[in-house]
Amino acid sequence: AAMAAKGLTDSMRDRVVLGEFGVRNVHTTDFPGNYPGYEDAWDQQRFEEAFRVDIIREEEGALEFDMVGIDAAIANAFRRILLAEVPTMAVEKVFVYNNTSIVQDEILAHRLGLIPIRADPRLFEYRNQGDEEGTEIDTLQFQLKIKCSRNPQAAKESSDHNELYFNHKVYSKHMTWVPLGNQTDLFPDADFRPVHDDILIALLRPGQEIDVLMHCVKGIGKDHAKFSPVATASYRLLPDITLLQPIEDEAAETLQKCFSPGVIEIQKIKGKKVARVANARLDTFSREVFRHENLKNLVRLARVRNHYIFSVESTGILPPDVLVSEAIKILMGKCQRFLNELDSMPME
């Protein structure tokens, strides 16, 4: 009985269980006295032994990694710092000298603000609050000057806009960097430009033109979403699927259809089809299995409480692995500030 009770307590500590009508064991348990007989107080040595980070998949602009052995609060801190506190450069001020396109000035400025700019924010300072004029250390200047005209060589009966007009589509590639002050010396091999060349900004017709000057400054997502360095940053807990008894033949095939492809595989054993869990990680937990009366009590769906699968997709300004390390630095800075505050506060 003691062994069974220990096993039950272990599963409550390590797993979040997905039932048919709700989720059990969701609360954090890493504090002393939560479970009798378990020393759950936080311990640095134990944490260092158990904690690990595994890179699962790294592509251009996307990163999937596992962070094992941390609490939900810390995992969520990383996610929120990635979304809102890692800085980037984006268009903040737009000086409109001429805009005869059908896109209003405010809409144009908003669209330009959302274009990700390939410029390492770590090379720049934040601009001071009252500064009207930018300087070379805190501002990047871009110009967009383009005019649409007719193509005199176009065939009379042609209806193809690409043939009839020149410059009728304004793309992000038309934005050119205009160095401020001594920026050419500061960044001799710099290539400041939009991350993507083919972002459509506006459509023009003959005679219409856009002539604007833009100031890019450093900022964070908390201030405006255009400064967020990630397209998505999310995490999920590692799925854990347990078959409580053998599931065979028709039931096995039904079970396989209840989960994402690749989660359940069917093996042939002594002429029978037998289901087994091949790769629980692939599952999205639609809980479809609970719709089948004959299966729902044969499967336990859970998630591993301290195993987080992060996926970070960058907007292309900085690679995702750099973003994650920047987020860690920011969290370390917050902790340091907090400790300094504690040290400087006079004790009552």
Coordinates of N, CA and C in Angstrom, one line a residue, residues 43-52:
D43 N 16.5 23.6 -4.3 CA 17.9 23.3 -3.9 C 18.7 23.5 -5.2
Q44 N 19.7 24.4 -5.1 CA 20.5 24.7 -6.3 C 21.2 23.5 -6.9
Q45 N 21.8 22.7 -6.0 CA 22.6 21.5 -6.6 C 21.6 20.6 -7.3
R46 N 20.5 20.3 -6.7 CA 19.5 19.4 -7.3 C 19.0 20.0 -8.6
F47 N 18.8 21.3 -8.6 CA 18.3 21.9 -9.8 C 19.4 21.8 -10.9
E48 N 20.7 22.0 -10.6 CA 21.7 22.0 -11.6 C 21.9 20.6 -12.2
E49 N 21.6 19.6 -11.4 CA 21.7 18.2 -11.8 C 20.6 17.8 -12.8
A50 N 19.4 18.4 -12.5 CA 18.2 18.0 -13.2 C 18.0 18.8 -14.4
F51 N 18.4 20.1 -14.4 CA 18.1 21.0 -15.5 C 18.9 20.8 -16.7
R52 N 18.2 20.9 -17.9 CA 18.9 20.7 -19.2 C 18.2 21.4 -20.3

